[in-house]
Short mmCIF file of C-alpha atoms in Angstrom, two decimals:
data_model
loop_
_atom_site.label_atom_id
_atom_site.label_comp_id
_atom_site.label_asym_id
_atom_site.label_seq_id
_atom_site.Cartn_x
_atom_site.Cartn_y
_atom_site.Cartn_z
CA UNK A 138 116.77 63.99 91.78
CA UNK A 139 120.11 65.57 91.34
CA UNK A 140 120.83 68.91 93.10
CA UNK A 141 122.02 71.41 91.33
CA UNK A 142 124.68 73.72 92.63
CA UNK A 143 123.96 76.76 89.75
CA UNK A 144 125.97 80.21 89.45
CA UNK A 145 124.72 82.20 86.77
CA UNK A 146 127.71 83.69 86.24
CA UNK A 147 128.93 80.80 84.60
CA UNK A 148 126.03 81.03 82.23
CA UNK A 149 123.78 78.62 80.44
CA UNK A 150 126.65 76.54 78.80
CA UNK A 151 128.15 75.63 81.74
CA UNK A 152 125.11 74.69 83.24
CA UNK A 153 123.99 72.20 79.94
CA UNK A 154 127.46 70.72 80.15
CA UNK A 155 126.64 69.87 84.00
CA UNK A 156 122.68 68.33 82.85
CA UNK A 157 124.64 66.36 80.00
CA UNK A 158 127.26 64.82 82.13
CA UNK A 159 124.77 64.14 84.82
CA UNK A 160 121.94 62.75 82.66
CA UNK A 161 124.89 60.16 80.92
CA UNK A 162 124.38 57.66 83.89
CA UNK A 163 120.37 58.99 84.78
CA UNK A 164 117.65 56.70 84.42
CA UNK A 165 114.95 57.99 81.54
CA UNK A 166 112.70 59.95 84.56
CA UNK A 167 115.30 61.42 86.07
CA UNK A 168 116.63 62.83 82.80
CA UNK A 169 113.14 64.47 81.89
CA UNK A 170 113.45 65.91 85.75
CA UNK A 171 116.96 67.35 84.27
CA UNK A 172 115.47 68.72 81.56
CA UNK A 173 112.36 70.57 83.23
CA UNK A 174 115.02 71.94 86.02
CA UNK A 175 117.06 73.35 82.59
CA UNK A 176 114.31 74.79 81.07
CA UNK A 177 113.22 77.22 84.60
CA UNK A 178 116.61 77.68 85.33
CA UNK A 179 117.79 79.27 82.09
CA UNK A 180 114.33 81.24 81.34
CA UNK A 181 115.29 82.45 85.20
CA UNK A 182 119.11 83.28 83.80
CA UNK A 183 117.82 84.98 80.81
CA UNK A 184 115.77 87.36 83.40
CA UNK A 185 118.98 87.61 85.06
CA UNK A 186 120.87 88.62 82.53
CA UNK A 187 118.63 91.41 81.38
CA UNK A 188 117.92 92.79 84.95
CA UNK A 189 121.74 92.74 85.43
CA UNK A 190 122.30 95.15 81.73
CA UNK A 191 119.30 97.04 82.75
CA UNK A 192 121.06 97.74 85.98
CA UNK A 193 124.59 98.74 84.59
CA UNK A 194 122.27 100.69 82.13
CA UNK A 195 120.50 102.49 85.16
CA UNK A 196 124.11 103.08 87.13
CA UNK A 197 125.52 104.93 84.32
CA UNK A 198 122.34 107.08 83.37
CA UNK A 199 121.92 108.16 87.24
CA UNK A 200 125.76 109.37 86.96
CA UNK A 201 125.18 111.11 83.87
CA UNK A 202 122.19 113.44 85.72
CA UNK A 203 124.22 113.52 88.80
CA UNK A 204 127.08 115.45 86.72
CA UNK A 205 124.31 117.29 84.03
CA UNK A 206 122.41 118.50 87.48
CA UNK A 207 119.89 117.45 85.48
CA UNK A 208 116.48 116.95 87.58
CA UNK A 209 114.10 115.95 84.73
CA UNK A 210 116.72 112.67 84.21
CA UNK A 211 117.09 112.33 87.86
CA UNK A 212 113.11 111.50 87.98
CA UNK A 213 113.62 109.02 85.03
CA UNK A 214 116.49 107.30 87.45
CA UNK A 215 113.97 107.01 89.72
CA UNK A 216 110.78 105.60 87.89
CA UNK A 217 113.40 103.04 86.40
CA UNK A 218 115.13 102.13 89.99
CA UNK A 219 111.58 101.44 90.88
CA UNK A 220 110.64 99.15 88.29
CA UNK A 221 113.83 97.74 88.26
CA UNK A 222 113.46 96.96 91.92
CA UNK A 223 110.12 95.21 91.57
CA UNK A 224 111.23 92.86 88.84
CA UNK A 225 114.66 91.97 91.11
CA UNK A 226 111.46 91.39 93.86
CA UNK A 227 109.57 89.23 91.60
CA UNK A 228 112.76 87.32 90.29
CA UNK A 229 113.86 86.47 93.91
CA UNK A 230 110.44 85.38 95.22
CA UNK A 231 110.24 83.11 91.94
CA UNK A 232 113.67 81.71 92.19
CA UNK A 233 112.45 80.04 96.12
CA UNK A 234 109.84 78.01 94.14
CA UNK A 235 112.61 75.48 92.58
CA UNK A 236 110.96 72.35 93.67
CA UNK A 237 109.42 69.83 91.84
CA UNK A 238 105.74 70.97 90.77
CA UNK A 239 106.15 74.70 91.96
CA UNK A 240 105.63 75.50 88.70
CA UNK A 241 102.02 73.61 87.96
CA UNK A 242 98.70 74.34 89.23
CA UNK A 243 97.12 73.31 92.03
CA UNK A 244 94.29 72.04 93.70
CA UNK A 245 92.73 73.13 97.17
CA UNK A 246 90.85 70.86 98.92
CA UNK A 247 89.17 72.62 102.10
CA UNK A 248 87.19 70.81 105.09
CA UNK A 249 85.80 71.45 108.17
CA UNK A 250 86.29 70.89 111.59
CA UNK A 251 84.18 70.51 114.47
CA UNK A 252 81.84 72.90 115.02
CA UNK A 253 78.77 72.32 112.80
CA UNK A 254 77.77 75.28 110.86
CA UNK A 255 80.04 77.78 112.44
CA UNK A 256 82.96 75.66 110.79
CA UNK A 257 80.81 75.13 107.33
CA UNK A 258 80.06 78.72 107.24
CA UNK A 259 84.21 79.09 107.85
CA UNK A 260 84.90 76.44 105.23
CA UNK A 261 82.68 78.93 102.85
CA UNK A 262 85.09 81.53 103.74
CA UNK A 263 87.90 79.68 103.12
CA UNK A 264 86.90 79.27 99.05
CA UNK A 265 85.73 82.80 98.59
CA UNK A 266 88.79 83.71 99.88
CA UNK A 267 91.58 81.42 97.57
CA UNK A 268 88.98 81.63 94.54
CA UNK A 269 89.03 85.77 95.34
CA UNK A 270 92.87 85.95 95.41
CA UNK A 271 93.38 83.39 91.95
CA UNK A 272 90.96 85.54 90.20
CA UNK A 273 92.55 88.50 91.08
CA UNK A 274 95.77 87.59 90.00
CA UNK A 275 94.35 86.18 86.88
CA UNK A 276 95.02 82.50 87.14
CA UNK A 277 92.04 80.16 85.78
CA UNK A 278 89.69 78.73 88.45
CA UNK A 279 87.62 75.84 88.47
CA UNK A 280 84.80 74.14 91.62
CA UNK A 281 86.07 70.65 91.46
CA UNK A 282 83.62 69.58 93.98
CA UNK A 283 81.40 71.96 96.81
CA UNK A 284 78.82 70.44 99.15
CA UNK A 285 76.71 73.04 100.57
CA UNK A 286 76.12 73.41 104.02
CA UNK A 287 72.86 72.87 105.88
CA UNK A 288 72.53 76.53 106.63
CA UNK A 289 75.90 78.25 105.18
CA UNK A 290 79.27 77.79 103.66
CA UNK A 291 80.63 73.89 102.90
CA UNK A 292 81.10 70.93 103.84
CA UNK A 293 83.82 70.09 101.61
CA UNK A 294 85.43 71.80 98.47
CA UNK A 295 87.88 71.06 96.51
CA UNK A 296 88.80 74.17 93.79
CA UNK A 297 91.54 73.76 90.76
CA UNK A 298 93.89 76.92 90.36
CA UNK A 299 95.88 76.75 86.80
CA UNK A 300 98.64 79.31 85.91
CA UNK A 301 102.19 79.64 86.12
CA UNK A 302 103.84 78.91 89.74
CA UNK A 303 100.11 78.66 91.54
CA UNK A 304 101.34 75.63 93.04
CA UNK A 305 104.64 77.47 94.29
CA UNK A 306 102.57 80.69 95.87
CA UNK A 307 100.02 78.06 97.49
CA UNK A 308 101.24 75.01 99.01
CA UNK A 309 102.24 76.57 102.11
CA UNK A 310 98.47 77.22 103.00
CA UNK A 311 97.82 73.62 104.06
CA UNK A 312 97.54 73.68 107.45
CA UNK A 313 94.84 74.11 109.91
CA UNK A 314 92.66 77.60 109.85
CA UNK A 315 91.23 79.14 113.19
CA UNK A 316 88.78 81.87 112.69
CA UNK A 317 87.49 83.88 116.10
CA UNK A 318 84.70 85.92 115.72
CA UNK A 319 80.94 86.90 117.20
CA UNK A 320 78.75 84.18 115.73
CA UNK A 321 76.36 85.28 113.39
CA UNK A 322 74.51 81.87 114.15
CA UNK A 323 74.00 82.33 118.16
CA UNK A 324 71.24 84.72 119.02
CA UNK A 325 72.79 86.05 122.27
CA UNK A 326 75.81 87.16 120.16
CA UNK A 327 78.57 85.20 122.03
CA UNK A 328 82.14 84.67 120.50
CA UNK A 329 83.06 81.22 118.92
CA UNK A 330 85.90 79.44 117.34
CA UNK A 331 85.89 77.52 114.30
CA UNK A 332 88.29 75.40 112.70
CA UNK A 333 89.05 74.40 108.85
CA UNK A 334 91.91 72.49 107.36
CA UNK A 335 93.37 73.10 104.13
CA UNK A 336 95.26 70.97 101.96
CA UNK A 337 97.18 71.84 99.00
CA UNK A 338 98.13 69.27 95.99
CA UNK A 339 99.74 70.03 92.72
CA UNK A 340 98.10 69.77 89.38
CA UNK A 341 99.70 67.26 86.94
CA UNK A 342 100.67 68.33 83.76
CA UNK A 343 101.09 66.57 80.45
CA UNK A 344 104.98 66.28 81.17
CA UNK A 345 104.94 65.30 84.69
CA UNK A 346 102.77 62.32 84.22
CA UNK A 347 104.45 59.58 85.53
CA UNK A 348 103.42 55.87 84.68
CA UNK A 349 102.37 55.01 88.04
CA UNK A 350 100.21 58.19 87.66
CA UNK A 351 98.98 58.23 83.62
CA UNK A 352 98.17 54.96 83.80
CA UNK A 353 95.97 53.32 87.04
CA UNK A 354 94.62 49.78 86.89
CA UNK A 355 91.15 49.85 87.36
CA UNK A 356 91.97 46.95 89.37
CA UNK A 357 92.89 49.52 91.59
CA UNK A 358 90.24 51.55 91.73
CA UNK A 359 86.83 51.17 93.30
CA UNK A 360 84.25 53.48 91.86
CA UNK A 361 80.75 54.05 93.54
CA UNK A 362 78.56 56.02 92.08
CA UNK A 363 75.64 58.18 94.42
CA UNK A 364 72.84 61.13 94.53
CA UNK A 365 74.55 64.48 95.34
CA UNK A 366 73.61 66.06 98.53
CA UNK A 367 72.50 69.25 98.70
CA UNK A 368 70.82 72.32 96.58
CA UNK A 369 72.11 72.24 93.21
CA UNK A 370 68.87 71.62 91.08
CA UNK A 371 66.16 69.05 90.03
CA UNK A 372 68.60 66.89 87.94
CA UNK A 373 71.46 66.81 90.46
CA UNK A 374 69.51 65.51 93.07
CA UNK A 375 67.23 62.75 91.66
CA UNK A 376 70.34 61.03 89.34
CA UNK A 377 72.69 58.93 91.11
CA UNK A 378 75.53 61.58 89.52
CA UNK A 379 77.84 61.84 92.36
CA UNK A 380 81.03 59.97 92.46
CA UNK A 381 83.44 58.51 94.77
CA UNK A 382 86.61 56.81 93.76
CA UNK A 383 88.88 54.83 96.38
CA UNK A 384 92.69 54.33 94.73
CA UNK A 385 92.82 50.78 96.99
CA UNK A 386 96.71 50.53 97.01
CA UNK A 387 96.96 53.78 98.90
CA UNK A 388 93.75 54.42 100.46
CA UNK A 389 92.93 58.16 98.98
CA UNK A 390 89.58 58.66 98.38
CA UNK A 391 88.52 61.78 96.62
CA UNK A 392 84.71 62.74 95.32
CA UNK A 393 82.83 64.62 92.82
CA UNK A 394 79.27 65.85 92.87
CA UNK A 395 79.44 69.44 91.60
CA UNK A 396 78.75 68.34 87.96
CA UNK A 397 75.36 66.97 86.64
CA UNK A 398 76.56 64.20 84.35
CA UNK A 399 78.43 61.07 85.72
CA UNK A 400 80.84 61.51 83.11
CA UNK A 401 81.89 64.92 84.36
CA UNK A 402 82.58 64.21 87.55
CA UNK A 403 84.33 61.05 87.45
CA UNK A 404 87.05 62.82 84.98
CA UNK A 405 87.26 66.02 87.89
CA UNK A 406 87.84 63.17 90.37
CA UNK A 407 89.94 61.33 88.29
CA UNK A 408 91.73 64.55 88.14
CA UNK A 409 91.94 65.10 92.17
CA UNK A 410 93.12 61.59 92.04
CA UNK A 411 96.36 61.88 89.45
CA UNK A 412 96.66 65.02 91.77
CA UNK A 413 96.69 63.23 95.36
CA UNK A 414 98.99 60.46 93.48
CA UNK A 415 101.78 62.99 92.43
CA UNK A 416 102.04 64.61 95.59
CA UNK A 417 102.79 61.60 96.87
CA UNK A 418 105.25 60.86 94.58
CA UNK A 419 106.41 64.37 95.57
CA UNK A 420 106.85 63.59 99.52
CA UNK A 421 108.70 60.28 98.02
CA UNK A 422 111.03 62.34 96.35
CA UNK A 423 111.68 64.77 99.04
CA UNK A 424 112.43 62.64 101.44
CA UNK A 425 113.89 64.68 103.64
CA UNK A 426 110.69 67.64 103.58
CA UNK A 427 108.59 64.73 104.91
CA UNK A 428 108.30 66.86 107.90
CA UNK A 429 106.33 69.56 106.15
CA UNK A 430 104.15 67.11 103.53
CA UNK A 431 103.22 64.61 106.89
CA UNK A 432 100.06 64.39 108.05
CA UNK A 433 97.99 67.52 108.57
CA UNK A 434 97.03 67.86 112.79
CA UNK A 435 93.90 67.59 114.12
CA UNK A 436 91.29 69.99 113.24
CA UNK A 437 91.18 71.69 116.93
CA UNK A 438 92.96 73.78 119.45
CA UNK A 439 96.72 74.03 119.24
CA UNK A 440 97.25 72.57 115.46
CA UNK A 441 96.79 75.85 113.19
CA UNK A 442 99.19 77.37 111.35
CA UNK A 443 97.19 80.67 110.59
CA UNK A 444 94.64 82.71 112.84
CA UNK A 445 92.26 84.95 111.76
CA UNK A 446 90.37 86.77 114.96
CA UNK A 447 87.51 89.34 114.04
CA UNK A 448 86.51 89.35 117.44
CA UNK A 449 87.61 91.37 120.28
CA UNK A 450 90.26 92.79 117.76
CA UNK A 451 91.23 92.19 114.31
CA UNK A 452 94.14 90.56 112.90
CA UNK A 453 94.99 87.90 111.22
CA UNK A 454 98.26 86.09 112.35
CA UNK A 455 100.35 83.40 110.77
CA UNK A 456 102.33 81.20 113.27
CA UNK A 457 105.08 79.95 112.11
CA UNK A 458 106.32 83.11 109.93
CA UNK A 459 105.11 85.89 112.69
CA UNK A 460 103.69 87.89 109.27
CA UNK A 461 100.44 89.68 110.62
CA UNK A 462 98.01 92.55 109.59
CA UNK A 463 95.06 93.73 110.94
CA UNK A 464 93.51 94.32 107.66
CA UNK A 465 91.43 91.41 108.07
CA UNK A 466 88.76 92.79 105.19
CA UNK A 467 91.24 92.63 102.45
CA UNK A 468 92.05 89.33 103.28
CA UNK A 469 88.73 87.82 104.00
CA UNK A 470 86.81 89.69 101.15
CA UNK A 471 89.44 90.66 98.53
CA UNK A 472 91.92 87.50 98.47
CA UNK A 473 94.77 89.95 99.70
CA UNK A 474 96.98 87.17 100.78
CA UNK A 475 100.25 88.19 98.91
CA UNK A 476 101.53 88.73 102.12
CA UNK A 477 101.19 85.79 104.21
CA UNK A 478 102.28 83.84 100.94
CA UNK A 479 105.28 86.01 100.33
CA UNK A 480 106.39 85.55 103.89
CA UNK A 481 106.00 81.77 103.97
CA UNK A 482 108.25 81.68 100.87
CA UNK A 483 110.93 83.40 102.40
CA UNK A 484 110.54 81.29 105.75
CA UNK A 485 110.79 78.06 104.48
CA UNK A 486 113.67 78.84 101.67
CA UNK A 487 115.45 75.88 101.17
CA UNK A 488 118.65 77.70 102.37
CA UNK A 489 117.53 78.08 105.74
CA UNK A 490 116.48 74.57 106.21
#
């Protein structure tokens, strides 16, 4: 893919004249890449262009009450300087998610690590937590796949986020999750750890489908077909409903056994699949970000990116940005990770890398 060297002071012209000269001597993919890339840039110009009147617009009324005296205008400066400054906010964070697939959905697949059901009951934790914070900012959620715990929280889940950029906010989170806390499992009330990774994988859409992806052989697949584990109902558990597809070119395996109908699951796995396939493509792509996309560490001591200690103090800590609160609750309970996720963005902006 082309980069893009973009000054919106040149405006959208210049920048079609750039995709048209560049897309002469493309291939046919790379040209719909070109195209996509247009599209987000200019919608992100046309913001720019509006903020930018809005602020001559606010400059010139905040001179007018400075020379009428004029306090009632003065506090109408001020409610629109604060608007103004969120959407210049919202605008910046927006304009870091320029890769490939920021824009799509995304699915997050969540297992966990050693530990039994301290790290199940973690895992658990884990979903509330994403499904909490997608709900809350109003982005449409869907269980791909949840296998219950013996006693509490998962053994594996895999949950589908759809909206605008939910790909872009989330695919910093995969990584390995420590969680320190007073067990609620051990009667002499001793502190444990627990581990969980996370892994993050965009959503296809209709326009990103590539060949390799739209279209698998099912000489490539290998399908098996099982009873689900776990509570989930008479039906579930005495139909062989589950499903587990191996893609054998690559190896990825991905399951399904939150549905009740065989049907139903094999499309969300299919899904997962098309998923796993185009963030390969992705880390193909991106050659040089392979360091980020490689393989996720070992589910243990050492490898996490992001610790979250209830127990002797709280705060939850994220190591490789330094962002940390002690508002462990909101996090936990109430999906408040705009933080963390805001702070990753800025960290790992392409200009700094």
């Amino acid at each position: 893919m082309y980069e893009m060297n973009f000054d919106p002071r040149k405006g959208k012209g210049s920048f079609r004249k750039e995709i048209t000269a560049k897309t002469e001597t493309t291939w046919s993919s790379e040209f719909t890449g070109l195209q996509k890339r247009e599209s987000l840039i200019c919608s992100q110009l046309e913001r720019y262009e509006k903020l930018e009147k809005k602020l001559l617009e606010t400059k010139e009324l905040a001179e007018l009450a400075r020379e009428e005296n004029d306090e009632q205008l003065m506090g109408v400066v001020q409610e629109d300087g604060m608007q103004l400054y969120a959407e210049v906010k919202d605008l910046t964070l927006k304009s870091l998610m320029s890769d490939e697939g920021d824009t799509n959905g995304c699915i997050i697949q969540i297992n966990p690590g050693a530990g039994g059901d301290e790290s199940c009951d973690w895992a658990g934790m884990l979903f509330n937590m994403y499904e909490r914070w997608a709900r809350k900012n109003e982005f449409t959620v869907t269980t791909l796949d949840y296998i219950s715990g013996d006693i509490a929280g998962c053994k594996s889940a895999s949950i589908q986020i759809d909206g605008n950029y939910a790909y872009g906010w989330c695919k910093k989170e995969s990584g390995v999750h420590r969680l320190v806390r007073i067990s609620p499992f051990d009667s002499q009330r001793r502190r444990h750890t627990s581990f969980a990774s996370v892994k993050v994988f965009p959503v296809v859409k209709e326009d990103d489908k590539d060949s390799a992806i739209d279209s698998i052989p099912s000489s490539d697949l290998r399908i098996d077909f099982y009873r689900s584990s776990g509570p989930g109902g008479q039906h579930v558990n005495t139909t062989d409903s589950a499903v587990r597809i191996t893609h054998l070119p690559t190896g990825i395996v991905v399951q399904c056994q939150n549905g009740r109908s065989q049907y139903g699951n094999k499309a969300f796995a299919m899904t997962m699949l098309r998923s796993r396939l185009y963030d390969r493509l992705l880390r193909e792509r991106n050659a040089t970000k392979e360091a980020f996309y490689s393989s996720l560490p070992d589910n243990a001591w050492g490898s996490q990116i992001r610790s979250y200690v209830l127990h002797p103090y709280q705060l939850i800590k994220d190591l490789r940005t330094g962002y940390e609160t002690s508002q462990t609750e909101l996090v936990l309970e109430q999906g408040e990770l705009e933080g963390f996720l805001k702070a990753c963005l800025s960290h790992f902006c392409p200009s700094k890398n």
